[in-house]
Amino acid sequence: MIRGQILSALSAGIAAGDENAARIAIQTCPWVLRSFARRGLDRALFDAALATRHAGGAAEPEDPRHVLRVAALAVAGAGAGVDPADRGEVIAAYARMFRALRRKSTVRITAAITTLVVASGFAIAMVMRRPHLAEAPRGTVAAARYERATVPPTANAFKAGGQPLADPAIAELLAGDFTQLVVETDADHASGVAGSRRDAHSAELRAPAPIAAHGPELARAWLAMITMLDRWVHEPADREQLDALAAEAVASVRAVSQEFASAGLGYYLEASALASGSFGAAARSTHLLVHSYRVEEVVFVKAGDQPRRVLGLRRLDHLNVEHSELGLDSTEFGDPVLLLDQLDKHVVTRTLPVLAPRASYPLGDAPWAALPEAKQLAAAAGEVMRGELMRCLGADAEAAAATAMLLADRAEIVAGWRTELKRRNLVLIDTDELFLPDGMLRQLKGVVSPSQYTRVAAIEAELARLGAARVAAHLQDVVANSVRRHEAQHGIDRVSQLGYPAELAAYLGPFEDLDGKSRRDAQRALAELSAYVSQIANDPVTPRLEYWHVANFAFDARAWGTPESYVGVLVTAGIARRLQIAAGGPLIHDGEVDRAQLSALAAAIVAKDETALRDAARAIWQDLFGHPLTPIVDLPPRASQRPPP
């Protein structure tokens, strides 16, 4: 799918003899794929540029086309055995690839960018690709990998917890052909023209064998969902009709998820209608996205005397939109969920760095964070977070501190590389994972400073020796447990119908508009106020970590005016009041958060112990909503649930 877009963009660049033409061409990629396609193109061009330099290619006028052809061969998986230094060999291989792809009708590479979508994964085989940590000493590569202890999948996971059943054929269908149909549906809806390619593809997917193999109920729900996608393209719709059809889409997609769960299958679909611009007469700027997930785990928490199910999801598709949150609870999902991909990134980029000795917790926007008072508060926040997390890590605490220091060293060096390579018109790929991306170090050998290269290679080896992946998995569990309780509170609130506190109304105005409909900002602020206060009150090990997470929305000027920023202010003011910490006046005035006052309250709050913080949060929840907070606790793992790391 994405591969076809990248190849088409590279073809446009080759025709023009200009790398920038490829970058311009990729912008015409369907909106739902654009960000992944752009990153894939950057990766391909970066790898090809390094491959040709390693191969000793001379600087000639043909250089741009040569690098672009090498990139195209790598993306198409046709570069094996091709010497990137031999221009004639590269040209011949590219011509063979062009003919082969046309014969297969998988993609059509033309002199101008096309808008084809083909089924493929997002794993792109690059020229000169090698396993990561290949530069590390013998014996360290295996240590870089950490596999959690697991129990056998069970069809009973959705009822008792654990790992649901997997069906590789369904996973392939969802990630491949079904996602392709979603992309085609979006493209045809946007153009207002129903394409024969999409119609044929839809007909093929009305009763696919992997779905039919699991019984008539799943097959019926699947067919209703495909029929709904057909209607999204074929039925003209104004705004009101489109909203109704979007609601129907959510319901039909959720029905498929429910049938997956009934069959014990660990797959989940989420539908959402997003507007990318103003609505026209036919509302063609609205995109219907259906995300596909693998359910990796089902975990229950106890809310009061009731067990509540929370799902752990990983993305299967590569559509252009992703959630920024660590967890979600909504009618689209049905069950509260944890988004495990976002959780992994959060632990590496936000949680692990705090574990380095004397590390600060990043607070606020850059201009404010540079002030002495902000630095002092960030250092105090880092200290208390570190204490909580180190206690959770136990025997892994020492390795975690060493891992955090190594990641900080590596980040500083890689940031310098990124700046330097940008001057050479090379875009360094993302490095926000625990280990550097596959093959990156080997490709950079001879391109970056030898001493820095050696240092980063040594860091990778030391991270492997320390068991950094195990440490990260342990932290993921700590963070996941807290987020799971947050999302469970959302589930409770959907049933119990919270009242709207006067404190929120003072900032956001009435809950309903003049037509009697709930205002979205007020609705979101209400939900997040309840969930964040509950999360702090119910967290047995890291309540101060959760306090700083929500308070940071109020310290960051970029977040001001969002529901979360008001929640951060109200949580800080409420906890301070309950702890008898005096405020000097309103925390919001003249259109801004008074960060000097907020800092004073937060500094006093951080000095209190965890029990006092939890008690204060429990008290302000009752102050806000007029009845006691429901206790939410982790249930002991059942035999079917995933063992801890």
XYZ file of C-alpha atoms in Angstrom:
645
model
C 0.000 0.000 0.000
C 2.505 2.582 1.165
C 5.208 0.999 -0.957
C 3.285 1.871 -4.119
C 3.068 5.520 -3.087
C 6.802 5.698 -2.338
C 7.729 4.041 -5.629
C 5.503 6.445 -7.540
C 7.120 9.431 -5.816
C 10.599 8.078 -6.552
C 9.589 7.630 -10.179
C 8.568 11.283 -10.348
C 11.926 12.247 -8.855
C 13.816 10.093 -11.372
C 11.890 11.628 -14.264
C 12.741 15.136 -13.035
C 16.260 14.293 -11.944
C 15.498 15.981 -8.624
C 15.013 14.523 -5.150
C 12.734 17.423 -4.241
C 10.352 16.377 -7.008
C 9.916 13.066 -5.173
C 9.218 14.901 -1.916
C 6.631 17.093 -3.638
C 5.053 14.085 -5.332
C 4.585 12.188 -2.059
C 2.306 15.013 -0.868
C -0.308 13.875 -3.403
C -0.466 10.522 -1.644
C -3.945 9.793 -0.218
C -4.383 11.720 3.010
C -4.925 8.594 5.114
C -1.446 7.289 4.198
C 0.533 10.491 3.811
C 2.599 10.678 7.012
C 3.712 7.041 6.815
C 4.527 7.401 3.117
C 6.543 10.574 3.749
C 8.560 8.886 6.497
C 9.099 5.855 4.269
C 10.375 8.063 1.459
C 12.756 9.854 3.845
C 14.057 6.500 5.069
C 14.545 5.194 1.535
C 16.402 8.310 0.358
C 18.561 8.393 3.484
C 19.570 4.724 3.130
C 20.210 5.053 -0.593
C 22.356 8.160 -0.158
C 24.484 6.411 2.441
C 24.672 3.197 0.408
C 25.967 5.005 -2.666
C 28.508 6.975 -0.608
C 29.777 3.813 1.048
C 30.049 2.314 -2.418
C 32.318 5.146 -3.514
C 30.059 6.720 -6.105
C 31.561 9.825 -7.706
C 29.772 13.130 -7.698
C 28.337 13.488 -11.194
C 25.351 15.288 -12.704
C 23.539 11.921 -12.761
C 23.864 11.529 -8.962
C 20.265 12.463 -8.040
C 18.782 9.924 -10.448
C 21.272 7.281 -9.346
C 20.400 7.676 -5.663
C 16.681 7.696 -6.478
C 17.006 4.475 -8.497
C 18.907 2.778 -5.661
C 16.143 3.852 -3.292
C 13.455 2.503 -5.634
C 15.217 -0.867 -5.909
C 15.390 -1.112 -2.126
C 11.726 -0.193 -1.616
C 10.630 -2.745 -4.234
C 12.875 -5.414 -2.714
C 14.740 -5.713 -6.014
C 18.187 -4.538 -4.835
C 19.614 -7.877 -3.728
C 22.948 -8.518 -5.419
C 23.016 -5.109 -7.086
C 26.202 -3.086 -6.545
C 25.058 0.461 -5.694
C 28.362 1.792 -7.086
C 27.734 0.360 -10.564
C 25.515 2.845 -12.351
C 24.936 0.605 -15.338
C 23.946 -2.289 -13.116
C 21.563 -0.073 -11.135
C 19.949 1.279 -14.323
C 19.491 -2.247 -15.697
C 18.060 -3.552 -12.425
C 15.663 -0.620 -12.244
C 14.452 -1.309 -15.806
C 13.913 -4.993 -14.960
C 11.989 -4.027 -11.855
C 9.856 -1.578 -13.856
C 8.906 -4.297 -16.374
C 8.247 -6.924 -13.699
C 5.985 -4.705 -11.665
C 4.008 -3.693 -14.713
C 3.533 -7.362 -15.708
C 2.240 -8.192 -12.230
C 0.034 -5.061 -12.143
C 1.096 -4.615 -8.547
C 2.178 -1.041 -9.144
C 2.627 1.072 -12.237
C 5.649 3.308 -12.075
C 5.214 6.212 -14.466
C 7.108 9.375 -15.210
C 4.559 11.294 -13.159
C 3.151 10.530 -9.724
C 0.159 8.163 -9.694
C -2.346 7.534 -6.954
C -2.362 3.752 -6.841
C -2.772 1.741 -3.677
C -1.313 -1.776 -3.520
C -1.405 -4.331 -0.756
C 1.845 -4.579 1.140
C 3.186 -4.120 4.598
C 5.223 -1.200 5.847
C 8.375 -3.265 6.265
C 10.715 -1.863 3.607
C 13.853 -3.824 2.802
C 16.659 -1.297 2.454
C 19.963 -1.560 0.631
C 22.782 -2.265 3.096
C 20.243 -3.214 5.787
C 21.696 -5.172 8.711
C 20.371 -6.315 12.090
C 20.777 -3.584 14.692
C 23.564 -3.933 17.215
C 25.620 -5.728 14.585
C 28.499 -3.527 15.703
C 28.189 -4.692 19.315
C 30.509 -7.370 20.732
C 29.503 -11.024 20.463
C 26.887 -12.113 22.938
C 25.103 -8.765 23.317
C 22.607 -8.977 20.458
C 20.464 -11.645 22.093
C 20.415 -9.667 25.332
C 18.935 -6.671 23.483
C 15.726 -8.616 22.984
C 13.328 -9.275 25.798
C 10.358 -11.559 25.497
C 7.804 -11.425 28.273
C 6.787 -14.659 29.876
C 3.475 -15.600 28.278
C 0.735 -18.122 28.759
C -1.101 -19.951 25.958
C -3.810 -17.955 24.164
C -7.333 -18.828 25.218
C -10.796 -18.349 23.757
C -11.915 -17.363 27.267
C -9.618 -14.313 27.516
C -12.405 -11.750 27.075
C -14.270 -13.298 30.017
C -11.435 -14.238 32.381
C -8.435 -12.200 31.195
C -5.316 -13.248 29.337
C -4.204 -13.453 25.731
C -6.951 -13.974 23.124
C -6.656 -16.343 20.191
C -4.786 -15.300 17.060
C -5.547 -16.092 13.435
C -2.711 -15.019 11.085
C -5.099 -15.025 8.112
C -7.357 -12.456 9.802
C -4.377 -10.320 10.807
C -3.180 -10.341 7.191
C -6.664 -9.490 5.926
C -7.049 -6.537 8.295
C -3.569 -5.105 7.724
C -3.662 -5.673 3.954
C -6.797 -5.961 1.834
C -9.196 -4.437 4.355
C -6.991 -1.409 4.998
C -6.594 -1.014 1.244
C -10.385 -0.914 0.934
C -10.553 1.774 3.646
C -8.021 3.871 1.697
C -9.913 3.387 -1.562
C -13.184 4.270 0.163
C -11.693 7.510 1.445
C -10.258 8.404 -1.981
C -13.531 7.726 -3.830
C -15.573 9.606 -1.236
C -13.255 12.620 -1.513
C -13.429 12.658 -5.310
C -17.146 12.000 -5.454
C -16.523 9.299 -8.075
C -16.993 5.604 -7.338
C -14.051 3.773 -8.877
C -14.382 0.366 -10.493
C -11.212 -0.767 -8.732
C -12.719 -0.132 -5.317
C -16.060 -1.685 -6.248
C -14.325 -4.857 -7.410
C -12.243 -4.948 -4.262
C -15.343 -4.479 -2.095
C -17.065 -7.386 -3.862
C -14.057 -9.604 -3.113
C -14.187 -8.720 0.573
C -17.884 -9.275 1.225
C -17.298 -12.857 2.366
C -13.535 -13.465 2.747
C -12.534 -16.992 3.727
C -10.723 -16.040 6.991
C -13.943 -14.400 8.259
C -16.322 -17.108 7.028
C -14.200 -19.739 8.774
C -15.324 -18.395 12.158
C -19.048 -18.789 11.725
C -22.156 -17.031 10.412
C -22.461 -14.364 13.132
C -19.044 -12.871 12.389
C -19.701 -13.206 8.640
C -22.994 -11.262 8.932
C -21.416 -8.481 10.969
C -18.504 -8.255 8.524
C -20.850 -8.042 5.505
C -22.857 -5.255 7.176
C -19.625 -3.301 7.728
C -18.517 -3.683 4.086
C -21.994 -2.624 2.932
C -21.708 0.458 5.140
C -18.367 1.355 3.509
C -20.046 1.056 0.104
C -22.752 3.474 1.209
C -20.124 5.970 2.409
C -18.920 6.218 -1.194
C -22.118 5.823 -3.152
C -24.710 7.813 -1.216
C -24.487 11.613 -1.585
C -24.690 13.162 1.850
C -25.108 16.579 3.367
C -23.749 17.301 6.848
C -26.751 15.906 8.743
C -26.941 12.761 6.621
C -23.218 12.275 6.896
C -23.331 12.487 10.690
C -26.036 9.829 10.763
C -24.030 7.593 8.417
C -20.918 8.093 10.553
C -22.859 6.949 13.634
C -24.010 3.905 11.687
C -20.410 3.247 10.670
C -19.274 3.285 14.295
C -22.028 0.833 15.237
C -21.336 -1.574 12.367
C -17.592 -1.613 13.015
C -18.116 -2.115 16.732
C -20.405 -5.075 15.944
C -17.522 -6.772 14.120
C -15.278 -6.221 17.138
C -17.907 -7.751 19.387
C -18.119 -10.820 17.166
C -14.342 -11.167 17.221
C -14.522 -11.126 21.025
C -17.396 -13.647 21.062
C -15.213 -15.995 19.020
C -12.294 -15.429 21.396
C -10.275 -13.777 18.616
C -7.876 -10.987 19.593
C -8.771 -8.399 16.916
C -10.462 -5.035 17.256
C -11.696 -2.371 14.851
C -12.322 1.329 15.516
C -14.255 3.666 13.212
C -13.959 7.434 13.319
C -15.112 10.214 11.018
C -12.618 13.085 10.853
C -12.909 16.399 9.053
C -9.705 17.635 7.394
C -11.209 20.916 6.214
C -14.464 22.838 6.042
C -17.548 20.981 4.918
C -18.574 21.483 1.336
C -21.959 20.827 -0.196
C -21.308 17.071 -0.176
C -19.074 17.040 2.933
C -16.240 15.553 0.892
C -13.618 16.720 3.372
C -14.741 14.155 5.959
C -12.665 10.995 6.182
C -14.027 7.712 7.489
C -11.154 5.765 9.003
C -11.308 2.215 10.295
C -8.265 1.299 12.366
C -7.348 -2.344 12.900
C -5.747 -3.637 16.093
C -4.439 -6.832 17.575
C -5.696 -7.382 21.145
C -2.532 -8.455 22.954
C -3.994 -8.704 26.439
C -7.239 -8.552 28.373
C -6.876 -7.380 31.977
C -9.574 -6.838 34.582
C -9.635 -4.235 37.343
C -12.148 -4.120 40.184
C -14.246 -0.957 40.400
C -16.161 -1.093 43.655
C -17.446 -4.649 43.638
C -17.578 -4.945 39.842
C -14.825 -6.280 37.551
C -14.127 -4.077 34.521
C -12.386 -5.262 31.398
C -9.608 -3.233 29.762
C -8.011 -4.260 26.464
C -4.382 -3.785 25.417
C -4.212 -2.986 21.666
C -1.483 -2.759 19.013
C -2.063 -1.261 15.570
C -2.130 -3.519 12.537
C -2.856 -0.879 9.883
C -0.678 2.033 8.766
C -3.244 4.757 8.223
C -2.227 8.377 8.558
C -3.953 9.164 11.860
C -3.043 7.862 15.287
C -4.164 8.663 18.792
C -1.782 10.623 20.982
C -3.325 9.320 24.212
C -2.021 6.288 26.099
C -5.535 4.966 26.597
C -9.086 5.594 25.412
C -12.639 4.954 26.427
C -15.385 5.806 23.970
C -18.454 4.510 22.231
C -16.237 3.744 19.227
C -14.235 1.235 21.272
C -16.873 -0.067 23.657
C -14.299 -1.328 26.138
C -11.708 0.932 27.746
C -8.392 0.304 26.009
C -4.663 0.839 26.382
C -2.778 1.808 23.217
C 0.400 -0.221 23.632
C 2.370 1.393 20.780
C 1.930 4.835 22.341
C 2.688 3.397 25.769
C 6.009 1.969 24.541
C 7.062 5.343 23.126
C 5.928 7.226 26.241
C 8.045 5.018 28.501
C 11.189 5.514 26.401
C 10.796 9.246 25.790
C 9.106 10.471 29.007
C 9.435 7.948 31.834
C 12.860 6.336 31.475
C 14.778 9.649 31.164
C 13.549 10.736 34.623
C 15.408 7.790 36.199
C 18.863 9.235 35.529
C 20.370 10.638 38.751
C 19.361 14.295 39.255
C 17.275 14.276 36.069
C 14.467 16.816 35.872
C 10.942 16.156 34.659
C 10.294 18.381 31.613
C 7.661 20.948 32.547
C 5.954 23.530 30.388
C 6.967 25.094 27.089
C 10.603 25.863 26.233
C 10.685 29.617 27.074
C 9.189 29.087 30.520
C 11.177 25.890 31.192
C 14.422 27.865 30.766
C 13.610 30.126 33.739
C 15.372 29.401 37.072
C 12.108 28.878 38.956
C 10.901 26.424 36.306
C 14.155 24.476 36.451
C 13.932 24.262 40.233
C 10.371 22.935 40.081
C 11.243 20.459 37.307
C 14.137 19.145 39.406
C 11.839 18.665 42.423
C 9.266 16.865 40.254
C 11.963 14.591 38.826
C 13.197 13.713 42.308
C 9.815 12.558 43.626
C 8.958 10.681 40.426
C 12.301 8.910 40.533
C 11.671 7.805 44.116
C 8.285 6.307 43.236
C 9.490 4.553 40.098
C 12.665 3.160 41.638
C 10.618 1.533 44.405
C 8.427 -0.067 41.750
C 11.421 -1.377 39.821
C 13.027 -3.102 42.788
C 15.963 -5.203 41.579
C 15.851 -3.446 38.187
C 16.355 0.024 39.711
C 20.139 0.156 39.263
C 19.948 -1.013 35.649
C 17.165 1.517 35.018
C 19.296 4.431 36.244
C 22.220 3.328 34.077
C 19.883 2.879 31.084
C 18.499 6.399 31.540
C 21.987 7.937 31.588
C 23.014 6.033 28.469
C 19.875 7.126 26.604
C 20.564 10.753 27.520
C 24.136 10.486 26.192
C 22.952 8.851 22.985
C 20.174 11.395 22.455
C 22.637 14.277 22.669
C 24.986 12.713 20.113
C 22.196 11.704 17.711
C 20.691 15.208 17.888
C 24.036 16.561 16.698
C 24.101 14.035 13.875
C 20.602 15.024 12.829
C 21.587 18.690 12.627
C 24.754 17.945 10.680
C 23.055 15.563 8.231
C 20.307 18.097 7.609
C 22.971 20.460 6.271
C 23.795 17.745 3.734
C 20.127 17.370 2.749
C 19.778 14.051 4.608
C 16.856 13.440 6.957
C 17.773 11.144 9.835
C 15.015 8.691 10.683
C 13.207 8.716 14.026
C 15.180 7.450 17.021
C 12.521 7.462 19.741
C 12.739 3.742 20.506
C 14.857 1.972 23.088
C 17.424 0.772 20.537
C 18.390 2.574 17.352
C 16.603 1.450 14.172
C 17.911 -1.566 12.306
C 21.110 -0.937 10.385
C 21.341 2.750 11.238
C 24.784 2.610 12.850
C 26.357 0.532 10.114
C 25.058 2.924 7.486
C 26.436 5.930 9.346
C 29.941 4.503 9.635
C 32.305 6.868 7.858
C 29.613 9.526 7.629
C 29.622 10.784 11.220
C 32.436 11.465 13.675
C 34.385 8.203 14.303
C 34.668 8.872 18.032
C 30.945 9.572 18.350
C 30.158 6.530 16.232
C 32.248 4.356 18.542
C 30.583 5.852 21.605
C 27.052 5.219 20.314
C 27.955 1.652 19.317
C 29.256 1.104 22.843
C 26.030 2.549 24.283
C 23.948 0.110 22.243
C 26.061 -2.780 23.489
C 25.832 -1.613 27.105
C 22.039 -1.197 26.866
C 21.837 -4.782 25.693
C 24.103 -5.992 28.507
C 22.043 -4.151 31.133
C 18.812 -5.729 29.933
C 17.321 -2.367 29.001
C 14.407 -4.022 27.185
C 13.461 -5.864 30.372
C 13.648 -2.604 32.357
C 11.419 -0.846 29.802
C 8.902 -3.703 29.949
C 8.799 -3.415 33.749
C 8.147 0.337 33.504
C 5.489 -0.253 30.862
C 3.608 -2.412 33.328
C 3.805 0.275 36.023
C 2.504 2.974 33.677
C -0.066 0.649 32.083
C -1.572 -0.254 35.458
C -2.173 3.424 36.236
C -3.559 4.264 32.790
C -5.812 1.217 33.001
C -7.439 2.616 36.162
C -7.856 6.011 34.439
C -9.691 4.397 31.525
C -11.778 2.239 33.853
C -12.999 5.445 35.544
C -14.157 6.710 32.153
C -16.147 3.495 31.808
C -17.786 4.028 35.203
C -18.647 7.631 34.340
C -20.342 6.664 31.095
C -22.804 4.615 33.142
C -23.179 6.846 36.217
C -23.662 10.222 34.453
C -21.515 12.707 36.395
C -22.809 16.109 37.410
C -21.096 19.191 35.966
C -19.094 20.960 38.714
C -19.402 24.715 39.154
C -15.586 24.921 39.119
C -15.546 23.744 35.501
C -18.458 25.938 34.512
C -16.531 28.973 35.790
C -13.832 28.318 33.196
C -15.733 26.658 30.336
C -19.261 27.994 30.614
C -22.433 25.848 30.503
C -22.333 22.132 29.711
C -24.942 22.437 26.943
C -25.298 24.820 24.031
C -28.476 26.705 23.139
C -29.827 23.652 21.292
C -29.473 21.482 24.390
C -26.508 19.520 23.024
C -23.439 18.776 25.127
C -20.513 21.045 24.264
C -17.493 18.938 23.344
C -14.915 20.911 25.327
C -17.064 20.827 28.463
C -17.808 17.144 27.982
C -14.123 16.285 27.595
C -13.053 18.440 30.543
C -15.644 16.764 32.771
C -14.488 13.287 31.750
C -10.788 14.054 32.202
C -11.285 15.849 35.528
C -12.976 12.772 36.966
C -10.474 10.313 35.491
C -7.294 12.193 36.500
C -8.464 12.792 40.077
C -9.508 9.125 40.298
C -6.164 8.031 38.849
C -4.226 9.925 41.548
C -6.520 8.740 44.342
C -6.494 5.085 43.265
C -2.796 4.746 42.383
C -1.094 2.640 45.075
C 2.484 3.282 43.925
C 2.907 6.385 41.694
C 0.291 9.037 42.637
C 2.799 11.892 42.403
C 3.846 10.780 38.917
C 0.191 11.018 37.865
C -0.236 14.415 39.545
C 2.689 15.893 37.603
C 1.416 14.418 34.366
C -1.897 16.280 34.592
C -0.420 19.433 36.177
C 1.938 19.799 33.225
C -0.992 20.712 30.972
C -1.417 23.865 33.063
C 2.295 24.747 32.980
C 2.537 24.439 29.181
C 1.349 27.583 27.356
C 0.856 25.499 24.209
C -1.932 23.601 26.016
C -3.721 26.635 27.482
C -7.354 26.758 26.540
C -7.643 22.979 26.194
C -9.889 21.006 28.564
C -6.781 19.310 29.999
C -5.199 22.649 30.951
C -8.265 23.585 33.019
C -8.176 20.137 34.610
C -4.519 20.676 35.559
C -5.407 23.980 37.231
C -8.429 22.562 39.088
C -6.571 19.458 40.291
C -3.702 21.593 41.633
C -6.032 24.107 43.311
C -8.243 21.385 44.779
C -5.415 19.281 46.193
C -3.729 22.381 47.619
C -6.972 23.423 49.326
C -7.460 19.970 50.844
C -3.836 19.953 52.038
C -4.389 23.416 53.554
C -1.886 25.065 51.228
C -2.964 28.684 50.764
C -3.294 30.150 47.276
C -2.432 33.777 46.600
C -5.324 34.436 44.234
C -6.947 33.173 41.014
C -4.739 30.746 39.075
C -6.103 31.987 35.742
C -6.394 35.706 35.012
C -5.839 38.053 32.084
C -6.203 35.118 29.715
C -3.226 33.204 31.121
C -2.356 30.682 33.798
C -0.463 32.329 36.646
C 2.508 29.970 36.604
C 4.233 31.684 39.527
C 1.293 30.865 41.807
C 0.816 27.456 40.242
C 4.510 26.676 40.865
C 4.242 27.664 44.523
C 1.258 25.364 45.054
C 2.833 22.506 43.124
C 6.105 22.794 45.063
C 4.188 22.540 48.344
C 2.137 19.603 47.034
C 5.240 17.699 45.942
C 6.627 17.955 49.489
C 3.684 15.943 50.858
C 3.797 12.172 51.114
C 1.902 9.844 48.799
C -0.797 8.948 51.308
C -1.653 12.608 51.843
C -1.838 13.175 48.092
C -4.154 10.208 47.561
C -6.402 11.274 50.440
C -6.600 14.822 49.099
C -7.508 13.589 45.615
C -10.218 11.355 47.049
C -11.625 14.289 48.989
C -11.715 16.715 46.062
C -13.459 14.084 43.914
C -16.295 14.101 46.445
C -16.176 17.910 46.601
C -16.575 18.096 42.822
C -19.186 15.399 42.230
C -21.081 15.161 45.511
C -20.593 11.454 46.255
C -17.682 9.179 47.215
C -15.145 8.034 44.644
C -15.409 4.396 43.581
C -12.222 2.518 44.552
C -10.495 0.941 41.549
C -7.916 -1.744 42.308
C -5.851 -4.162 40.257
C -7.105 -7.711 40.417
C -4.498 -10.416 41.094
C -3.466 -11.974 37.756
C -5.492 -15.043 36.910
C -3.733 -18.096 35.586
C -4.647 -17.052 32.053
C -3.245 -13.528 32.336
C 0.220 -12.439 31.285
C 2.814 -12.910 34.024
C 4.784 -9.817 35.063
C 8.296 -9.270 33.615
